[in-house]
Coordinates of C-alpha atoms in Angstrom, one line a residue:
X1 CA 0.0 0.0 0.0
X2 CA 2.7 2.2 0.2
X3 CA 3.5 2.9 -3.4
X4 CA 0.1 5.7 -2.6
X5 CA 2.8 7.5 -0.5
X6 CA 6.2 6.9 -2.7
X7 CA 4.3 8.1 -5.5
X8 CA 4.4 11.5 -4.4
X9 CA 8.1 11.7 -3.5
X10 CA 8.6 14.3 -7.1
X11 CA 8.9 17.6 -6.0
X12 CA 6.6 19.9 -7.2
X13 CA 7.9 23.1 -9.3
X14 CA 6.8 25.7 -6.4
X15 CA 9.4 23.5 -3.8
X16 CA 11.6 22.3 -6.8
X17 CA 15.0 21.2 -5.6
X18 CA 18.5 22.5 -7.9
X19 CA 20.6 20.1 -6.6
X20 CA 24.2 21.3 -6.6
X21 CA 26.9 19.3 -8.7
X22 CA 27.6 15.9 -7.5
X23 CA 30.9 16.3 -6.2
X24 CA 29.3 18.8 -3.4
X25 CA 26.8 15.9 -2.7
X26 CA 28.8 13.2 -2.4
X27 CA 29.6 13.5 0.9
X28 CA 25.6 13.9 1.7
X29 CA 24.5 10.3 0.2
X30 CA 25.0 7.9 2.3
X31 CA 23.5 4.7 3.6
X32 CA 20.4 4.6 6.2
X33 CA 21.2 4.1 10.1
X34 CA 19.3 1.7 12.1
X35 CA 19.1 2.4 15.7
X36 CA 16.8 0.5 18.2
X37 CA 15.5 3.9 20.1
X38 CA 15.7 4.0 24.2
X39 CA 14.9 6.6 27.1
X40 CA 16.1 6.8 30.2
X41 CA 13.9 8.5 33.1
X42 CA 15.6 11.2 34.8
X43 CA 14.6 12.7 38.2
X44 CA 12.5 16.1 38.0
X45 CA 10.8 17.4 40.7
X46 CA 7.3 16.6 41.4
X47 CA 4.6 17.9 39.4
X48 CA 1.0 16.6 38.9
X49 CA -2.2 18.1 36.7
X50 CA -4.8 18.0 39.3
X51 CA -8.1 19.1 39.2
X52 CA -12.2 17.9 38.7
X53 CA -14.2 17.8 35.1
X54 CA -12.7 20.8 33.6
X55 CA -9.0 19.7 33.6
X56 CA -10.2 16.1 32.6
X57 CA -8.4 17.4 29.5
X58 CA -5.7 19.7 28.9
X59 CA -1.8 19.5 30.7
X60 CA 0.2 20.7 28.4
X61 CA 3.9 21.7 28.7
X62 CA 5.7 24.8 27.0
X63 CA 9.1 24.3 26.2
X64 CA 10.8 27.9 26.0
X65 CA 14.8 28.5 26.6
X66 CA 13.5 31.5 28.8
X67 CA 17.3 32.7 30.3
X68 CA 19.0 32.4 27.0
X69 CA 21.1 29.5 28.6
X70 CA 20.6 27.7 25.2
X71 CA 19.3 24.7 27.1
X72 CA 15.1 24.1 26.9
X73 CA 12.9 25.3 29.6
X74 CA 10.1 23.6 30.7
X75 CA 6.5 25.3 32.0
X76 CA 3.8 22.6 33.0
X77 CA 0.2 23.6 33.3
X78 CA -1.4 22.3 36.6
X79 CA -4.8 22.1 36.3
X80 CA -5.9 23.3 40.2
X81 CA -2.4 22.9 41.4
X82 CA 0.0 26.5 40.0
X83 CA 1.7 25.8 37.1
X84 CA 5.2 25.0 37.7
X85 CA 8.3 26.1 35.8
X86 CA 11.2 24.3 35.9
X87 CA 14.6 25.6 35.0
X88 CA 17.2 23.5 32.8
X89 CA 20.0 22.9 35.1
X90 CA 22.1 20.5 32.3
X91 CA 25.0 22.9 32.1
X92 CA 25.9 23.4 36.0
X93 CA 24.7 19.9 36.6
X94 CA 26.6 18.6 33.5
X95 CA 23.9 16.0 33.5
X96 CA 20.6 16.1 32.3
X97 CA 18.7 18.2 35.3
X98 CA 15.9 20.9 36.3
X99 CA 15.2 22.8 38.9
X100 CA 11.9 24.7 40.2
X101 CA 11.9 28.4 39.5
X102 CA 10.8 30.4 43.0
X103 CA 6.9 31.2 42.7
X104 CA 6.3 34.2 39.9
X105 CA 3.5 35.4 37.8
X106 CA 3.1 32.6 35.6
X107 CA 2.4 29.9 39.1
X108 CA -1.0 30.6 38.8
X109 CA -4.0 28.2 39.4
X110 CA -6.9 26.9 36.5
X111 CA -4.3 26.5 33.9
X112 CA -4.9 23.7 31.1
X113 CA -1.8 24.7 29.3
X114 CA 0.7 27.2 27.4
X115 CA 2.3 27.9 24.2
X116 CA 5.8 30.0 23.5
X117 CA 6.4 32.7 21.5
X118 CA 7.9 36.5 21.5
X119 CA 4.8 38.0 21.1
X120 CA 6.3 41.7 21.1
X121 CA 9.7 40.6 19.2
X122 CA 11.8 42.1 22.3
X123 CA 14.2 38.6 22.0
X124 CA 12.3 37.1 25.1
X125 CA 9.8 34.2 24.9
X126 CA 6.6 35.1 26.0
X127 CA 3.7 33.3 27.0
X128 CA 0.2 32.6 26.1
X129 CA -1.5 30.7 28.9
X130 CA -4.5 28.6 29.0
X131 CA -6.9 28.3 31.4
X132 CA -10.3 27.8 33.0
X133 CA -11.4 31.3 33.2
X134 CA -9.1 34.3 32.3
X135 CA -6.6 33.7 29.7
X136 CA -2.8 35.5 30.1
X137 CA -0.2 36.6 27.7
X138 CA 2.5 36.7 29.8
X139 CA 5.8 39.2 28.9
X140 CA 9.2 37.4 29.6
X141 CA 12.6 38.9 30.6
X142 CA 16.3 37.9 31.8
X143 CA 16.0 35.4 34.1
X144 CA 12.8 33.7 33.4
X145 CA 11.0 36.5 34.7
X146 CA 7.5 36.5 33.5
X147 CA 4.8 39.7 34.4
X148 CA 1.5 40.4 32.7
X149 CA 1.5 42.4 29.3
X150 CA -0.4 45.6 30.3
X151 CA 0.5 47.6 26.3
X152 CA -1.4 45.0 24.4
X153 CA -5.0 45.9 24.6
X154 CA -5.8 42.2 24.5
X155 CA -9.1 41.4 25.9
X156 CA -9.2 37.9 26.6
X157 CA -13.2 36.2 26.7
X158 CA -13.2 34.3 29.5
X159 CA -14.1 30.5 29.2
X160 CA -12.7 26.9 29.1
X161 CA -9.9 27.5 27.1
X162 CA -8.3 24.2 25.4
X163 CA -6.8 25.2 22.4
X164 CA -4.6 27.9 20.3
X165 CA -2.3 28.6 17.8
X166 CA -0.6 31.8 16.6
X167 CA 1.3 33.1 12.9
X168 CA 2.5 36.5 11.2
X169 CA 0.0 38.0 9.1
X170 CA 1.6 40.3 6.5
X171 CA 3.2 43.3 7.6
X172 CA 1.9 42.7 11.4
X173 CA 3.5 44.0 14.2
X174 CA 2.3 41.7 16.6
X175 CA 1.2 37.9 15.7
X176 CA -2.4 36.7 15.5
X177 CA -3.8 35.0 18.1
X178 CA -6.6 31.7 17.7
X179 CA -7.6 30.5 21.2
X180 CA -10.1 27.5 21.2
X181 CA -13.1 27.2 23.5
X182 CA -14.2 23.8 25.3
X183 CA -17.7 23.5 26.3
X184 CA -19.6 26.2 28.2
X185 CA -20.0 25.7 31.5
X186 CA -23.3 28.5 31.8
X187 CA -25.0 26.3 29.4
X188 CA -28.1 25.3 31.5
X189 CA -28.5 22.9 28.0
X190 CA -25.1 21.6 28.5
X191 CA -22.9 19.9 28.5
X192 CA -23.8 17.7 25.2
X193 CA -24.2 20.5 22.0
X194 CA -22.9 23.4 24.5
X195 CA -19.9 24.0 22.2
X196 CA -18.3 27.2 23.5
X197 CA -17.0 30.1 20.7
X198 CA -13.7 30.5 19.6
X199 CA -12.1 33.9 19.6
X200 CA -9.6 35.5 17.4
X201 CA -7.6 38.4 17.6
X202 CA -5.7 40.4 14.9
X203 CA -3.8 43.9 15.7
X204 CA -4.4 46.9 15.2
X205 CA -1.1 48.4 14.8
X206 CA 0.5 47.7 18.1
X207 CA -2.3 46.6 20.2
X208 CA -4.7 44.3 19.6
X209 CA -8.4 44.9 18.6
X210 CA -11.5 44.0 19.8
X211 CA -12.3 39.4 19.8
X212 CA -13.5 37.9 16.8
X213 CA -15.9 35.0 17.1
X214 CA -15.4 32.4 15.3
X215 CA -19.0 30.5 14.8
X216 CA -19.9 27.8 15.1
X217 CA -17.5 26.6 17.5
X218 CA -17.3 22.9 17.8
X219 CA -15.1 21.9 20.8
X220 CA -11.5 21.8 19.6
X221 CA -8.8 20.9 21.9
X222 CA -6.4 21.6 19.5
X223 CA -5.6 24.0 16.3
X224 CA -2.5 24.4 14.0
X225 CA -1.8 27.8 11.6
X226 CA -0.4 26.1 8.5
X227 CA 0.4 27.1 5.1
X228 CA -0.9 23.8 4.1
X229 CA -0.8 25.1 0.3
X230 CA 2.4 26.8 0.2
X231 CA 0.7 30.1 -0.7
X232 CA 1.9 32.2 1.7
X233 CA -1.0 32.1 4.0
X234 CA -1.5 30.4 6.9
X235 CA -5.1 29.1 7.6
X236 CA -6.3 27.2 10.6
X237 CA -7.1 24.0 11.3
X238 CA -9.1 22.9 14.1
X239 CA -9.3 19.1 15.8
X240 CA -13.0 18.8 17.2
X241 CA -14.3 16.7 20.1
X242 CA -17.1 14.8 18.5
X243 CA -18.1 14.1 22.0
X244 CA -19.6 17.4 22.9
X245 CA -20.3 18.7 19.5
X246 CA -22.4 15.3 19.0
X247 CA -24.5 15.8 15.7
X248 CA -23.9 18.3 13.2
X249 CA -20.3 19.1 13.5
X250 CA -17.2 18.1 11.6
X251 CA -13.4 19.3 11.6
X252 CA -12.8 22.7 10.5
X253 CA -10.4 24.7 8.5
X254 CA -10.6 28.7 8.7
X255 CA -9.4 30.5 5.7
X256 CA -7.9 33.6 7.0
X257 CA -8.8 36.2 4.2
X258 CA -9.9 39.4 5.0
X259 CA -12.8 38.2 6.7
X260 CA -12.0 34.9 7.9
X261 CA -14.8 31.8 6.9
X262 CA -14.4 28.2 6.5
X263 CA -13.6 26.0 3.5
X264 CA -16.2 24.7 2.0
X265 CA -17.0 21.1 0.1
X266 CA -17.0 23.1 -3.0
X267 CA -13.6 24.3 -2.1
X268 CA -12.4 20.8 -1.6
X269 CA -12.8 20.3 2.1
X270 CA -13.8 16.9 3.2
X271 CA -16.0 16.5 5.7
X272 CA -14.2 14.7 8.7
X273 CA -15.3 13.5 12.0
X274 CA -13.6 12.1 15.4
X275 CA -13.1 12.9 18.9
X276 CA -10.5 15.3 18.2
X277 CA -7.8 15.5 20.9
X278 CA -4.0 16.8 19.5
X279 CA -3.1 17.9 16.0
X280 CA 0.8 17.9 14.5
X281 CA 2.0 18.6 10.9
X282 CA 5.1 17.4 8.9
X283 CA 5.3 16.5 5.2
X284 CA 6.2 13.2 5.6
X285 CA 6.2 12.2 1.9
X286 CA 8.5 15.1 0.4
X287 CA 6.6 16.8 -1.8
X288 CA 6.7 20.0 -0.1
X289 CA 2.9 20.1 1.2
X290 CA 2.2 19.4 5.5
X291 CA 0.6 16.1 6.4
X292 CA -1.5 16.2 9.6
X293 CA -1.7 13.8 12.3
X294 CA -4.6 13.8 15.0
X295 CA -5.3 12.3 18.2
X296 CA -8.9 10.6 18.9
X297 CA -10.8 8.6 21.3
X298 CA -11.1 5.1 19.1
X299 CA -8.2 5.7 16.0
X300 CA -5.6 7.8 15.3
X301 CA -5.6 9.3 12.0
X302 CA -2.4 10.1 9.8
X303 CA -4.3 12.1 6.7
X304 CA -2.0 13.0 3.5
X305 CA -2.4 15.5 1.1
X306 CA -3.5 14.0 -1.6
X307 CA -3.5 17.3 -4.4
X308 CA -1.5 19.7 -5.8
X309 CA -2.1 22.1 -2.7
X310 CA -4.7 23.7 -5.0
X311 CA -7.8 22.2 -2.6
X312 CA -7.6 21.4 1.0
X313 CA -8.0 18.0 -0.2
X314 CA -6.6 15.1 2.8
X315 CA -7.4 11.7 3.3
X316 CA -6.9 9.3 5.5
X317 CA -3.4 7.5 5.4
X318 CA -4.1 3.0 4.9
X319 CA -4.6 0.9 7.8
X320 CA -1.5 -1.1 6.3
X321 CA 0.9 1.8 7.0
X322 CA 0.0 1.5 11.6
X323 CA -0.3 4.9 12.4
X324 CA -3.6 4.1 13.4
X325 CA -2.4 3.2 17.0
X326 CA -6.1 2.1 18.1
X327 CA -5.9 -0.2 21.1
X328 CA -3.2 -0.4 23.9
X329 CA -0.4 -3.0 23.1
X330 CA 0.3 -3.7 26.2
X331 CA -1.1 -3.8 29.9
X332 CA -3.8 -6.3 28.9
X333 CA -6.6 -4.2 28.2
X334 CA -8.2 -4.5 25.0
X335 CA -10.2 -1.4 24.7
X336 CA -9.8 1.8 22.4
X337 CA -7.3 3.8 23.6
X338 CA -7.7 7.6 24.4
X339 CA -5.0 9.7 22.5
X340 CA -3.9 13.4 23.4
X341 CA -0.7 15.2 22.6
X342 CA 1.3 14.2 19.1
X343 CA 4.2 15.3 17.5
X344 CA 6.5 14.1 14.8
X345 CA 10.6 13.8 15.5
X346 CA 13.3 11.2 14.7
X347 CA 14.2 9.8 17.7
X348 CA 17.0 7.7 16.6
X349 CA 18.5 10.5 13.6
X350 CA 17.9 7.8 10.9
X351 CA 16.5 10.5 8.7
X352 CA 12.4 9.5 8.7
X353 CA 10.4 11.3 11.2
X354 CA 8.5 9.1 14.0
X355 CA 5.4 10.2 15.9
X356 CA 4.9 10.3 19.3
X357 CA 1.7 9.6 21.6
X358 CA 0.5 10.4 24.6
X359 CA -2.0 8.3 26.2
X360 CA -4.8 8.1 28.8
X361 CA -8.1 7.7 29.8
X362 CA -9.9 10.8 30.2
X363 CA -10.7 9.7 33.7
X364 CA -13.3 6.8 34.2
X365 CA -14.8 6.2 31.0
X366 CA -16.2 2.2 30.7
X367 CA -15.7 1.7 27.0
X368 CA -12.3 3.4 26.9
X369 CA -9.1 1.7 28.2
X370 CA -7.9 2.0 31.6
X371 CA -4.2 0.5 31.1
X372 CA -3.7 2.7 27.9
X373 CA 0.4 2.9 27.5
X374 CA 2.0 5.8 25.0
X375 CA 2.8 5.4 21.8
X376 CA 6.3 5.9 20.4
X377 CA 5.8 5.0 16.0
X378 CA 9.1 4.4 14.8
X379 CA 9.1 5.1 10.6
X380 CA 10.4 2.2 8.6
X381 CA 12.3 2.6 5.4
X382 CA 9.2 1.8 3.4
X383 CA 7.1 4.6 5.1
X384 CA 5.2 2.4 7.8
X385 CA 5.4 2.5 11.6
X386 CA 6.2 0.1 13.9
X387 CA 5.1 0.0 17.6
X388 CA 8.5 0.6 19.9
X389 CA 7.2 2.6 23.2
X390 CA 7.5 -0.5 25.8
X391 CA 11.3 -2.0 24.5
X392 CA 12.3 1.9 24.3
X393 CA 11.2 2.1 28.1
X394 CA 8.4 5.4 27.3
X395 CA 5.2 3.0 27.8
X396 CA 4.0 4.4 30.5
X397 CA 0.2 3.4 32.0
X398 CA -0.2 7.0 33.3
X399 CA -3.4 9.1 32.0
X400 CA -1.0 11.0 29.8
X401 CA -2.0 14.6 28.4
X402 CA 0.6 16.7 27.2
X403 CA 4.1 16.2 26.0
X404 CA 7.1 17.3 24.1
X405 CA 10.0 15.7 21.8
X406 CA 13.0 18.2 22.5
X407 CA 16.6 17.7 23.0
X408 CA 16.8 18.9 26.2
X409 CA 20.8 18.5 27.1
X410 CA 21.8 19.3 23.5
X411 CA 23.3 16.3 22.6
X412 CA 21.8 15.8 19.2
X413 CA 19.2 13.1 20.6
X414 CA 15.2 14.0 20.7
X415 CA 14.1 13.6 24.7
X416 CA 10.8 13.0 25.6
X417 CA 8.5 14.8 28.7
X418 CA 5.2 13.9 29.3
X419 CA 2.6 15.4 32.0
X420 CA 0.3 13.2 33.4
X421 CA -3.2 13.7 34.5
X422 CA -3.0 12.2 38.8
X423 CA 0.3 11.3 38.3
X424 CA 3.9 12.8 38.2
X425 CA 5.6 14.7 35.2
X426 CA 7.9 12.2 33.6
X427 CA 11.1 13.5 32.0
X428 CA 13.0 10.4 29.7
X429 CA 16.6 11.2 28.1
X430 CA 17.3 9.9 24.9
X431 CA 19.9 6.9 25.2
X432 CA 20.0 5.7 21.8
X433 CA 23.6 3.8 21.0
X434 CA 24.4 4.0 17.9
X435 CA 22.0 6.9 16.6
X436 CA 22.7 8.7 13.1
X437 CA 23.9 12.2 12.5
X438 CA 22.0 15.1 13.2
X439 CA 21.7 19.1 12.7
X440 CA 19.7 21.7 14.9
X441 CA 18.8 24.6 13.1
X442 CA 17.2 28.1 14.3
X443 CA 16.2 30.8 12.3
X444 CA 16.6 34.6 13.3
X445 CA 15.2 37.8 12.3
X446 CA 15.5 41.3 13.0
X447 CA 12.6 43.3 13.6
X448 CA 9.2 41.6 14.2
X449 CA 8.6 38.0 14.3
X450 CA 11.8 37.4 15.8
X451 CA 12.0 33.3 15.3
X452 CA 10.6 33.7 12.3
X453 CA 7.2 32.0 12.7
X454 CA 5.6 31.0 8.8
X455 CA 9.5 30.3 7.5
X456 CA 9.9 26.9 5.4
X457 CA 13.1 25.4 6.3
X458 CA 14.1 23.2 3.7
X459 CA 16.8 20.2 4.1
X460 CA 18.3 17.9 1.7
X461 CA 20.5 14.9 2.7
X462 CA 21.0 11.1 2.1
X463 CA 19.1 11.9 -0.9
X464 CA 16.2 13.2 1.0
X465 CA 14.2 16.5 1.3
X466 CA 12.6 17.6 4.0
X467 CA 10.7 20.6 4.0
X468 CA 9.9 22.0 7.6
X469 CA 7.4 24.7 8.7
X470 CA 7.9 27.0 11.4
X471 CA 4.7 27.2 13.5
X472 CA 3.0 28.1 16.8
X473 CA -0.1 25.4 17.9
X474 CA -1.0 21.9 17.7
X475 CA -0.3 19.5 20.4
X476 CA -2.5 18.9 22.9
X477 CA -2.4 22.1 25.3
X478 CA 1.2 22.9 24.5
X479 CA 4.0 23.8 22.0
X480 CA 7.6 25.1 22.0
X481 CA 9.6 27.4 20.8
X482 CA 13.4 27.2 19.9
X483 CA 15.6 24.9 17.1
X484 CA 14.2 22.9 14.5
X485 CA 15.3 19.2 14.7
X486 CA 17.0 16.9 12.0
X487 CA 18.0 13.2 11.6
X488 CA 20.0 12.9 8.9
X489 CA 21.2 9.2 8.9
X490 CA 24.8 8.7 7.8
X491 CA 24.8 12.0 5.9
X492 CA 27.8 13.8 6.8
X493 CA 27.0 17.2 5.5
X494 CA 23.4 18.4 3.6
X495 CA 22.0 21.4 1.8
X496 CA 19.6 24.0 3.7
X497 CA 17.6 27.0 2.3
X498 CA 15.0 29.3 3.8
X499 CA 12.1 30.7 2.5
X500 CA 11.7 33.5 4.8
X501 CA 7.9 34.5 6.4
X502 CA 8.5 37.9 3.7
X503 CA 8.6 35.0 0.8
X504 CA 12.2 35.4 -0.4
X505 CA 13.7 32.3 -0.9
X506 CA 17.3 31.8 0.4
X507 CA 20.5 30.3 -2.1
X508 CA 21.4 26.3 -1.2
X509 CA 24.0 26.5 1.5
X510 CA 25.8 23.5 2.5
X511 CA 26.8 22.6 6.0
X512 CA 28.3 20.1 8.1
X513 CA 26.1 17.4 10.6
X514 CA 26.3 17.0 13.9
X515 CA 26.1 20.1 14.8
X516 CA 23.7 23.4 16.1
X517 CA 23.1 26.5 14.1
X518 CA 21.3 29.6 14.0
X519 CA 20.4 31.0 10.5
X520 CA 19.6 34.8 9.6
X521 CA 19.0 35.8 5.9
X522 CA 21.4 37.8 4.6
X523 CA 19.2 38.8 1.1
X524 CA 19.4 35.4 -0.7
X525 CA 22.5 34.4 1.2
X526 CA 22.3 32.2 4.6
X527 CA 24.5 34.0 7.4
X528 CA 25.3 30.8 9.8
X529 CA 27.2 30.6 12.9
X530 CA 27.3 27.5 15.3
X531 CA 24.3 28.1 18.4

């Protein structure tokens, strides 16, 4: 069944590769690595997501170098316990450590989760925080110091909040915001059919103006601005709870013209339906366009592009391929599984992306699985997925939530965190012997949109291409904000080029693996320096 997929590997003249003459390439072909992936769990303090009905979902993490240490940050919603953030202590430690940052405005109670990103391009992450009741954007400085915005003119609609993404719109000083709504809780109807409305704000110069309500609203607990066409324009995507929404409702995708609507059928939007939980992108067939994985109660479901990027036309990826991930594989129970956060990463640097699960029963639900371990997908050479979570030691029976792939100690190896609903944050360190090569690359601006959120990042090596979007969303409840991650199997040097957020494409540079870089443009030229 996979010959669907391989089909598709031809580039498309919009993302058309010019390959460089062979002599610069020979060093990047090389044969594929194969690495048996394996975590390690590593001592963090204690940290649970606590809390009645409304943080039966939600518990995300934000992953945000917020003292410009260059090692990843951690800040873990809580649910009715504060949200704790917890400092990367690798470098004095000289071991893979965190500690607990003193209480400070972002410890605060009813939060679901939290997404990263310099909202006012000051150099700082920032952060957008999710919670039951009053949303925050949060301003951060030296030290991981965190204080309320009070210069945006954002005024945040209190309600469940569950969901939210963020991109550039042309020209913008400041980024636009999505945040998703759960169910609403004044509903006397409720809690079936009480979808809540989803908000959106654009600026106004350099505040923001008044909420946008975006109708109907259908219970997302995640969303992801994507240029799924590569036209310049993000649009968002929305993952739906069928489970409140019931009847009647469907996933969504917003276009965001002028007057943002929803694709329609005669657009080429298919109508799609599950119990929407997380929501990641990647093109995982290299032809330039984003792929979309989402989370569910029942299946996961692994949808490809299947157009020219014309349409918003996806469909489902074959049961053959197991990304499907439907029932626990071990622990005994043979019920569907419950997925939340996902998110795409080769764990093992053998150059093909795996996907990550994390699993749980929403609390006590009969026809769901109790014993539900998380999923770690491991991509075979011929484009399937093979189950590897229990030998690589990340199966853990915990009601998972959020989580993150992120090489937290920099040493060129994806780790894994995962917050658990009633049980303790777990922190794994990637252990892999034997692991391919690897780069970590982070693009740069000056002025606004410092990390240079709707960028393409596109990588050739070992005669592939990977084509990487810069965005802000997805998940379940959290996101981060720093490098961009490559395996590059036994590659020992590959190609790179931007196209920048402004649209002008960047000349093929070549640079060496196994190492970090940050990339600013420099007109059509890359400027590169190690991180």
């Amino acid at each position: 069944m996979r010959w669907k997929v391989l089909r598709r590997w031809p580039l498309k003249p919009c993302v058309q590769v010019k390959f460089k003459p062979l002599a610069l390439l020979a060093a990047v072909i090389a044969a594929p690595v194969v690495a048996e992936p394996a975590f390690r769990p590593v001592t963090v303090p204690e940290h649970i997501y606590t809390g009645g009905w409304e943080h039966f979902v939600g518990g995300g993490v934000a992953v945000l170098d917020c003292d410009q240490d260059g090692y990843p940050d951690l800040y873990v919603a809580g649910g009715e316990t504060p949200a704790l953030l917890l400092r990367n202590a690798t470098a004095e430690a000289g071991e893979l450590a965190f500690s607990a940052v003193p209480a400070n405005a972002a410890a605060v109670t009813g939060v679901t989760g939290a997404y990263p990103l310099d909202i006012d391009s000051d150099g700082f992450a920032d952060l957008a925080v999710l919670r039951v009741g009053e949303n925050l954007l949060l301003q951060g400085g030296p030290e991981c110091r965190f204080t309320p915005f009070d210069n945006l003119g954002f005024q945040d609609v209190s309600a469940w909040t569950t969901a939210f993404s963020a991109t550039w719109e042309g020209g913008a000083k400041l980024p636009t915001l999505a945040f998703g709504n759960y169910v609403n809780r004044d509903d006397p109807d409720g809690p079936f059919e009480a979808c809540d409305v989803n908000y959106l704000y654009r600026p106004e110069g350099e505040v923001y103006g008044a909420p946008i309500p975006l109708s109907p609203g259908l219970c997302p607990l995640s969303m992801l601005f994507s240029d799924w066409s590569r036209s310049g324009r993000a649009d968002l995507r929305f993952s739906n709870d069928r489970h409140y929404y019931v009847t009647g409702g469907q996933e969504q995708l917003l276009k965001m013209a002028e007057s943002p609507r929803f694709y329609t059928a005669d657009e080429g939007w298919r109508e799609h339906k599950l119990w929407g939980m997380g929501i990641a992108s990647r093109d995982l067939t290299g032809d330039g366009l984003p792929d979309v994985m989402m989370t569910s109660m029942g299946d996961q479901r692994l949808q490809f592009q299947d157009g020219s990027g014309q349409k918003p036309a996806f469909s489902d990826a074959p049961y053959d391929l197991g990304a499907t991930a439907q029932r626990p594989f071990t622990g005994g129970d043979g019920r569907p599984s419950t997925g939340w956060h996902v998110q795409f990463g080769d764990v093992q640097n053998d150059g093909l992306d795996d996907i990550f699960i994390a699993k749980g029963n929403v609390e006590q639900m009969p026809g769901l699985a109790m014993k539900d371990p998380n999923n770690l997908l491991v991509q075979d050479a011929d484009g399937s997925f093979t189950e590897t979570a229990e030998a690589a030691g990340v199966a853990s029976l915990h009601r998972g939530r959020g989580g993150a792939l992120v090489d937290l100690d920099r040493d060129g190896l994806l780790d894994l965190v995962v917050v658990n609903r009633r049980a303790p944050l777990e922190v794994y360190r990637n252990v892999t012997p034997d692991a391919g090569r690897w780069t970590s690359l982070r693009l740069a601006q000056t002025g606004v949109n410092k990390n240079a959120v709707g960028a393409w990042l596109e990588v050739t090596a070992d005669d592939r291409h990977y084509s990487r979007e810069i965005t802000v969303g997805g998940g379940h409840a959290g996101g981060q904000l720093g490098p961009e991650h490559f395996g590059l199997g036994e590659a020992s040097a590959f190609l790179v080029r931007v196209i920048w957020p402004d649209g002008v494409t960047s000349d093929w540079t070549t640079l060496a693996s196994d190492t970090a870089y940050v990339i600013r443009a420099d007109g059509t030229r890359l400027a590169v320096a190690p991180e």
